[in-house]
Each structure stands twice: as C-alpha cells, then as structure tokens.
PDB file of C-alpha atoms in Angstrom:
ATOM      1  CA  MET A   1      -0.198  -0.224  -0.197  1.00 60.00           C
ATOM      2  CA  LEU A   2       2.682   2.622   0.921  1.00 60.00           C
ATOM      3  CA  ASN A   3       4.359   1.591  -2.444  1.00 65.00           C
ATOM      4  CA  ARG A   4       2.251   3.683  -3.671  1.00 68.00           C
ATOM      5  CA  LEU A   5       4.263   7.055  -2.474  1.00 67.00           C
ATOM      6  CA  ARG A   6       6.983   5.897  -4.046  1.00 70.00           C
ATOM      7  CA  PRO A   7       7.354   8.014  -6.959  1.00 71.00           C
ATOM      8  CA  GLN A   8       6.729  11.242  -4.544  1.00 75.00           C
ATOM      9  CA  LEU A   9       9.652   9.756  -2.432  1.00 75.00           C
ATOM     10  CA  LYS A  10      11.926   9.276  -5.224  1.00 77.00           C
ATOM     11  CA  LEU A  11      11.601  13.274  -6.144  1.00 78.00           C
ATOM     12  CA  PHE A  12      12.836  13.832  -2.405  1.00 82.00           C
ATOM     13  CA  ILE A  13      15.035  10.885  -2.132  1.00 85.00           C
ATOM     14  CA  ASP A  14      17.279  11.025  -5.474  1.00 83.00           C
ATOM     15  CA  PRO A  15      18.552  14.225  -4.929  1.00 85.00           C
ATOM     16  CA  ILE A  16      20.330  12.979  -1.204  1.00 85.00           C
ATOM     17  CA  ALA A  17      21.245  10.098  -3.071  1.00 85.00           C
ATOM     18  CA  LYS A  18      23.232  11.352  -5.478  1.00 86.00           C
ATOM     19  CA  ARG A  19      24.932  13.233  -3.563  1.00 88.00           C
ATOM     20  CA  ILE A  20      25.872  10.543  -0.968  1.00 88.00           C
ATOM     21  CA  LYS A  21      29.370   8.577  -2.396  1.00 87.00           C
ATOM     22  CA  ILE A  22      29.532   5.394   0.367  1.00 91.00           C
ATOM     23  CA  ASN A  23      28.801   1.892  -1.367  1.00 93.00           C
ATOM     24  CA  PRO A  24      25.197   1.240  -0.698  1.00 94.00           C
ATOM     25  CA  ASN A  25      25.946  -2.129   0.852  1.00 94.00           C
ATOM     26  CA  ILE A  26      27.513   0.172   4.050  1.00 95.00           C
ATOM     27  CA  LEU A  27      24.644   1.774   3.990  1.00 95.00           C
ATOM     28  CA  THR A  28      22.160  -1.425   4.425  1.00 96.00           C
ATOM     29  CA  ILE A  29      24.780  -2.692   7.138  1.00 97.00           C
ATOM     30  CA  ILE A  30      24.310   0.571   9.019  1.00 96.00           C
ATOM     31  CA  GLY A  31      20.507   0.314   8.556  1.00 96.00           C
ATOM     32  CA  LEU A  32      20.705  -3.049  10.151  1.00 98.00           C
ATOM     33  CA  LEU A  33      23.192  -1.731  12.809  1.00 98.00           C
ATOM     34  CA  ILE A  34      20.373   0.964  13.713  1.00 98.00           C
ATOM     35  CA  SER A  35      17.506  -1.413  14.254  1.00 98.00           C
ATOM     36  CA  LEU A  36      19.746  -3.736  16.462  1.00 98.00           C
ATOM     37  CA  LEU A  37      19.898   0.229  18.724  1.00 98.00           C
ATOM     38  CA  SER A  38      15.584   0.339  18.238  1.00 98.00           C
ATOM     39  CA  ALA A  39      15.460  -3.253  19.380  1.00 98.00           C
ATOM     40  CA  TYR A  40      18.172  -2.512  22.112  1.00 98.00           C
ATOM     41  CA  MET A  41      15.487   0.522  23.398  1.00 98.00           C
ATOM     42  CA  PHE A  42      12.487  -1.914  23.279  1.00 98.00           C
ATOM     43  CA  ALA A  43      14.524  -4.213  25.168  1.00 98.00           C
ATOM     44  CA  ARG A  44      15.218  -1.733  27.839  1.00 98.00           C
ATOM     45  CA  GLY A  45      11.605  -0.274  27.748  1.00 97.00           C
ATOM     46  CA  ASP A  46      12.635   3.032  25.833  1.00 98.00           C
ATOM     47  CA  LEU A  47       9.694   3.099  23.916  1.00 98.00           C
ATOM     48  CA  LEU A  48      10.160   6.399  21.936  1.00 98.00           C
ATOM     49  CA  LEU A  49      14.083   6.047  21.058  1.00 98.00           C
ATOM     50  CA  GLY A  50      12.387   2.465  19.983  1.00 98.00           C
ATOM     51  CA  GLY A  51      10.649   3.966  17.401  1.00 98.00           C
ATOM     52  CA  ILE A  52      12.639   6.622  16.409  1.00 98.00           C
ATOM     53  CA  PHE A  53      14.609   4.210  15.626  1.00 98.00           C
ATOM     54  CA  ILE A  54      12.802   2.247  13.548  1.00 97.00           C
ATOM     55  CA  LEU A  55      12.170   5.676  11.855  1.00 96.00           C
ATOM     56  CA  VAL A  56      16.014   5.862  11.193  1.00 96.00           C
ATOM     57  CA  SER A  57      16.568   2.571  10.263  1.00 96.00           C
ATOM     58  CA  GLY A  58      13.446   2.067   7.812  1.00 92.00           C
ATOM     59  CA  LEU A  59      14.844   6.334   6.111  1.00 91.00           C
ATOM     60  CA  ALA A  60      18.604   4.155   5.850  1.00 92.00           C
ATOM     61  CA  ASP A  61      17.218   1.567   4.137  1.00 90.00           C
ATOM     62  CA  ILE A  62      15.437   3.810   1.567  1.00 89.00           C
ATOM     63  CA  ILE A  63      18.538   6.136   0.780  1.00 91.00           C
ATOM     64  CA  ASP A  64      20.671   2.448   0.154  1.00 91.00           C
ATOM     65  CA  GLY A  65      18.872   1.289  -2.318  1.00 89.00           C
ATOM     66  CA  ALA A  66      18.666   4.776  -3.921  1.00 89.00           C
ATOM     67  CA  VAL A  67      22.448   5.372  -3.614  1.00 92.00           C
ATOM     68  CA  ALA A  68      22.634   2.014  -5.782  1.00 91.00           C
ATOM     69  CA  ARG A  69      20.139   3.014  -8.324  1.00 87.00           C
ATOM     70  CA  ASN A  70      21.265   6.957  -8.526  1.00 86.00           C
ATOM     71  CA  HIS A  71      25.165   5.029  -8.868  1.00 88.00           C
ATOM     72  CA  ALA A  72      24.388   2.719 -11.022  1.00 86.00           C
ATOM     73  CA  ALA A  73      25.751   0.463  -7.990  1.00 87.00           C
ATOM     74  CA  GLU A  74      22.879  -2.137  -7.917  1.00 91.00           C
ATOM     75  CA  THR A  75      24.132  -6.069  -7.844  1.00 94.00           C
ATOM     76  CA  PRO A  76      22.218  -9.079  -7.404  1.00 94.00           C
ATOM     77  CA  PHE A  77      24.237  -9.525  -4.711  1.00 95.00           C
ATOM     78  CA  GLY A  78      23.075  -5.775  -3.177  1.00 94.00           C
ATOM     79  CA  GLY A  79      19.675  -6.937  -3.477  1.00 92.00           C
ATOM     80  CA  ILE A  80      20.287 -10.012  -1.584  1.00 95.00           C
ATOM     81  CA  LEU A  81      21.849  -8.407   1.121  1.00 96.00           C
ATOM     82  CA  ASP A  82      19.302  -5.650   1.560  1.00 95.00           C
ATOM     83  CA  SER A  83      16.250  -8.592   1.731  1.00 94.00           C
ATOM     84  CA  THR A  84      19.048 -10.502   4.267  1.00 96.00           C
ATOM     85  CA  ALA A  85      19.238  -7.345   6.094  1.00 97.00           C
ATOM     86  CA  ASP A  86      15.333  -6.835   6.200  1.00 96.00           C
ATOM     87  CA  ARG A  87      14.295 -10.155   7.885  1.00 97.00           C
ATOM     88  CA  PHE A  88      17.038  -9.814  10.723  1.00 97.00           C
ATOM     89  CA  ALA A  89      16.180  -5.925  11.245  1.00 97.00           C
ATOM     90  CA  ASP A  90      12.626  -7.333  11.156  1.00 97.00           C
ATOM     91  CA  ALA A  91      13.176 -10.270  13.723  1.00 97.00           C
ATOM     92  CA  PHE A  92      15.340  -7.864  16.033  1.00 98.00           C
ATOM     93  CA  ILE A  93      12.731  -5.739  16.462  1.00 98.00           C
ATOM     94  CA  LEU A  94       9.722  -7.638  17.423  1.00 98.00           C
ATOM     95  CA  ILE A  95      12.138  -9.614  19.178  1.00 98.00           C
ATOM     96  CA  GLY A  96      13.099  -6.467  21.360  1.00 98.00           C
ATOM     97  CA  ILE A  97       9.741  -5.775  22.380  1.00 98.00           C
ATOM     98  CA  ILE A  98       9.035  -9.446  23.245  1.00 98.00           C
ATOM     99  CA  TYR A  99      12.200  -9.179  25.391  1.00 98.00           C
ATOM    100  CA  GLY A 100      11.370  -5.963  26.767  1.00 97.00           C
ATOM    101  CA  GLY A 101       7.313  -6.650  28.332  1.00 96.00           C
ATOM    102  CA  SER A 102       5.624  -4.855  26.075  1.00 95.00           C
ATOM    103  CA  VAL A 103       3.900  -7.726  24.597  1.00 97.00           C
ATOM    104  CA  ASN A 104       2.464 -11.722  25.607  1.00 96.00           C
ATOM    105  CA  TRP A 105       6.024 -13.572  23.940  1.00 97.00           C
ATOM    106  CA  LEU A 106       3.365 -15.719  22.053  1.00 97.00           C
ATOM    107  CA  ILE A 107       2.059 -12.897  20.196  1.00 97.00           C
ATOM    108  CA  GLY A 108       4.804 -11.287  19.808  1.00 97.00           C
ATOM    109  CA  ILE A 109       6.481 -14.808  18.148  1.00 98.00           C
ATOM    110  CA  LEU A 110       3.348 -14.965  15.990  1.00 98.00           C
ATOM    111  CA  ALA A 111       3.973 -11.568  14.724  1.00 98.00           C
ATOM    112  CA  LEU A 112       7.187 -11.971  13.509  1.00 98.00           C
ATOM    113  CA  HIS A 113       6.217 -15.450  12.394  1.00 98.00           C
ATOM    114  CA  ALA A 114       3.918 -13.528   9.865  1.00 97.00           C
ATOM    115  CA  SER A 115       6.241 -11.085   9.148  1.00 96.00           C
ATOM    116  CA  LEU A 116       9.028 -13.612   7.790  1.00 96.00           C
ATOM    117  CA  SER A 117       6.084 -15.155   5.835  1.00 97.00           C
ATOM    118  CA  VAL A 118       4.915 -12.898   3.911  1.00 96.00           C
ATOM    119  CA  SER A 119       8.444 -12.301   2.254  1.00 94.00           C
ATOM    120  CA  TYR A 120       8.979 -15.809   2.225  1.00 95.00           C
ATOM    121  CA  VAL A 121       5.939 -15.825   0.506  1.00 96.00           C
ATOM    122  CA  ARG A 122       6.639 -13.244  -1.306  1.00 95.00           C
ATOM    123  CA  ALA A 123       9.805 -14.647  -2.759  1.00 94.00           C
ATOM    124  CA  ARG A 124       8.250 -17.759  -3.400  1.00 95.00           C
ATOM    125  CA  ILE A 125       5.821 -16.228  -5.960  1.00 95.00           C
ATOM    126  CA  GLU A 126       8.427 -14.622  -7.638  1.00 94.00           C
ATOM    127  CA  VAL A 127      10.506 -17.757  -7.976  1.00 94.00           C
ATOM    128  CA  GLU A 128       7.708 -18.339 -10.410  1.00 93.00           C
ATOM    129  CA  GLY A 129       7.788 -15.436 -12.245  1.00 92.00           C
ATOM    130  CA  ILE A 130       4.794 -13.476 -10.431  1.00 92.00           C
ATOM    131  CA  SER A 131       4.324 -10.655  -8.979  1.00 90.00           C
ATOM    132  CA  GLY A 132       5.061 -10.966  -5.237  1.00 89.00           C
ATOM    133  CA  SER A 133       4.008  -6.776  -4.012  1.00 88.00           C
ATOM    134  CA  VAL A 134       0.147  -7.745  -3.508  1.00 91.00           C
ATOM    135  CA  GLY A 135      -1.382  -7.654   0.303  1.00 91.00           C
ATOM    136  CA  ILE A 136      -1.973  -5.281   2.634  1.00 93.00           C
ATOM    137  CA  ALA A 137       0.993  -5.475   5.242  1.00 92.00           C
ATOM    138  CA  GLU A 138       4.657  -5.005   3.433  1.00 91.00           C
ATOM    139  CA  ARG A 139       7.061  -4.188   5.582  1.00 92.00           C
ATOM    140  CA  ALA A 140       6.919  -0.750   5.649  1.00 90.00           C
ATOM    141  CA  GLU A 141       3.404  -1.028   6.548  1.00 92.00           C
ATOM    142  CA  ARG A 142       4.114  -3.146   9.351  1.00 95.00           C
ATOM    143  CA  LEU A 143       6.982  -1.216  10.684  1.00 96.00           C
ATOM    144  CA  VAL A 144       4.967   2.224  10.617  1.00 95.00           C
ATOM    145  CA  ILE A 145       2.704   0.170  12.666  1.00 97.00           C
ATOM    146  CA  LEU A 146       4.807  -0.599  14.914  1.00 97.00           C
ATOM    147  CA  VAL A 147       6.478   3.044  15.138  1.00 98.00           C
ATOM    148  CA  ALA A 148       2.264   4.376  15.668  1.00 97.00           C
ATOM    149  CA  GLY A 149       1.978   2.177  18.217  1.00 98.00           C
ATOM    150  CA  ALA A 150       5.380   2.808  20.260  1.00 98.00           C
ATOM    151  CA  PHE A 151       4.298   6.884  20.318  1.00 98.00           C
ATOM    152  CA  LEU A 152       0.951   6.249  20.876  1.00 97.00           C
ATOM    153  CA  SER A 153       2.659   4.120  23.824  1.00 97.00           C
ATOM    154  CA  VAL A 154       4.323   6.875  25.382  1.00 97.00           C
ATOM    155  CA  ILE A 155       1.400   9.620  24.824  1.00 97.00           C
ATOM    156  CA  ILE A 156      -0.397   7.435  26.812  1.00 95.00           C
ATOM    157  CA  GLY A 157       1.881   5.661  29.224  1.00 93.00           C
ATOM    158  CA  SER A 158       1.256   2.767  28.851  1.00 93.00           C
ATOM    159  CA  ASN A 159       2.857  -0.657  26.227  1.00 93.00           C
ATOM    160  CA  TYR A 160      -1.060  -1.005  25.462  1.00 95.00           C
ATOM    161  CA  PHE A 161      -0.749   0.842  21.702  1.00 97.00           C
ATOM    162  CA  LEU A 162       2.683  -1.328  21.326  1.00 97.00           C
ATOM    163  CA  ALA A 163       0.959  -4.088  21.778  1.00 97.00           C
ATOM    164  CA  LEU A 164      -2.010  -3.507  19.790  1.00 97.00           C
ATOM    165  CA  ALA A 165       0.463  -2.373  16.873  1.00 98.00           C
ATOM    166  CA  VAL A 166       2.283  -5.686  17.666  1.00 98.00           C
ATOM    167  CA  ILE A 167      -1.519  -7.940  17.432  1.00 98.00           C
ATOM    168  CA  LEU A 168      -2.047  -5.982  14.615  1.00 98.00           C
ATOM    169  CA  ILE A 169       1.003  -6.660  12.346  1.00 97.00           C
ATOM    170  CA  MET A 170       0.724 -10.645  13.322  1.00 98.00           C
ATOM    171  CA  VAL A 171      -2.969 -10.408  11.842  1.00 98.00           C
ATOM    172  CA  LEU A 172      -2.578  -8.190   8.842  1.00 97.00           C
ATOM    173  CA  GLY A 173       0.583 -10.652   8.036  1.00 97.00           C
ATOM    174  CA  TYR A 174      -1.305 -13.392   7.865  1.00 98.00           C
ATOM    175  CA  PHE A 175      -3.444 -12.124   6.005  1.00 97.00           C
ATOM    176  CA  THR A 176      -1.016 -10.714   3.393  1.00 97.00           C
ATOM    177  CA  VAL A 177       0.230 -14.492   3.020  1.00 97.00           C
ATOM    178  CA  LEU A 178      -3.504 -15.530   2.475  1.00 97.00           C
ATOM    179  CA  GLN A 179      -3.403 -13.119  -0.187  1.00 96.00           C
ATOM    180  CA  ARG A 180      -0.445 -13.551  -1.882  1.00 96.00           C
ATOM    181  CA  VAL A 181      -1.294 -17.645  -2.139  1.00 97.00           C
ATOM    182  CA  TYR A 182      -4.582 -16.982  -3.113  1.00 96.00           C
ATOM    183  CA  HIS A 183      -3.073 -13.912  -6.357  1.00 96.00           C
ATOM    184  CA  ALA A 184       0.369 -16.787  -6.890  1.00 95.00           C
ATOM    185  CA  TRP A 185      -2.571 -19.820  -7.468  1.00 95.00           C
ATOM    186  CA  ARG A 186      -5.137 -17.217  -9.491  1.00 94.00           C
ATOM    187  CA  GLN A 187      -2.229 -16.128 -11.910  1.00 93.00           C
ATOM    188  CA  LEU A 188      -1.015 -19.927 -11.862  1.00 92.00           C
ATOM    189  CA  LYS A 189      -3.943 -21.149 -12.385  1.00 89.00           C
ATOM    190  CA  LYS A 190      -5.250 -18.298 -15.624  1.00 86.00           C
ATOM    191  CA  ASP A 191      -1.703 -19.389 -16.886  1.00 75.00           C
ATOM    192  CA  LYS A 192      -2.483 -22.792 -17.544  1.00 68.00           C
TER     193      LYS A 192
END
C-alpha cells in the first residue's frame, strides 16, 4: 500500500542519494545496526527511542536503494544483502519488543512468524515469475504500525498501543500471506 508513495518519495530522496558517495551495501549494514539499537531500546523499555530508531533504520533502508540506483551500483548481491538485512531487522525489533515485556511472548512470536512469512511467500511467488507485491501489510506498513504503536504508548503512558500494534502486525501479516497465496493461485491457474 505504501509502495504507491514511492514516486513522490523518489523525488525527495534521489537528490540526496546522488550526493552520497558511500557503497550502498555499507548503508544497508548501517540500517541493520540501527535496527539493533531499536531492538535494544525496546528491550530496555524505552519505547520512544525504539520508535525513533525504527524510523532512522527505515530511512537508511530507503536511501541504500536510492544510492544504488543513482550511482548505477545495483547488484544481485546488494539485493540479497538488503533483503536479508530487512528480515534480520524485523526479527531484532520484534524480539526486542518481546524481551522488553511490551507484548505477550506468544503474540510476539506469531507476529515475527507472520512478518517473515509475508516476505518468504513473496520471494517464492516471484520464483514462479509472478509479481509478489500484493497484500495489505508489506514491510513498510508493518514498520509504520510499530512506530505508531510505540509513540502512542509513550503519549498514553502504557504499553497498550505497542501491544495492539504487534497484534495488528500478526493479524495483517497472516492476512497478507493468504492474499499472496491466493494471488499466486489465480495467476498460475490463468496461465494454464
């Protein structure tokens, strides 16, 4: 859903990316390390800094791809590294939230499973030559939900909204998996 904003975001990010002279793979690793800081903050119970570091990590994730595109530095390895770093970042952040006690461990683990499954199903669909970019809760949406939950919890003074955000990620994640599997089934059936 947020992918629809990419053209507008590109107008803002591309001029910045053109000035950055760092290997995009280094930016990917920096984004991953920032997500570790987010996880650490959540584990300590600092929801404000946890949410802020998610935003900074997400910005690094956007910029690494823009730098690669703008400097003709896109490589298959860069794509693999970026996808892998994204999965690790998602896992670290949710593990930090679980460890910090903001959500029941079972709900947290199911949210983590749902998040990883969304990405896995997309990759598997695309192996079959079908676009896997369908569904209500892609990575950007899940991160926005977590940030909103963290910030609302800080404002209200309770972990309630962060816990609700994790539950929402779990539900929407599994729903997105179903959407993608159904999409693949329809496409493969049509191609027969």
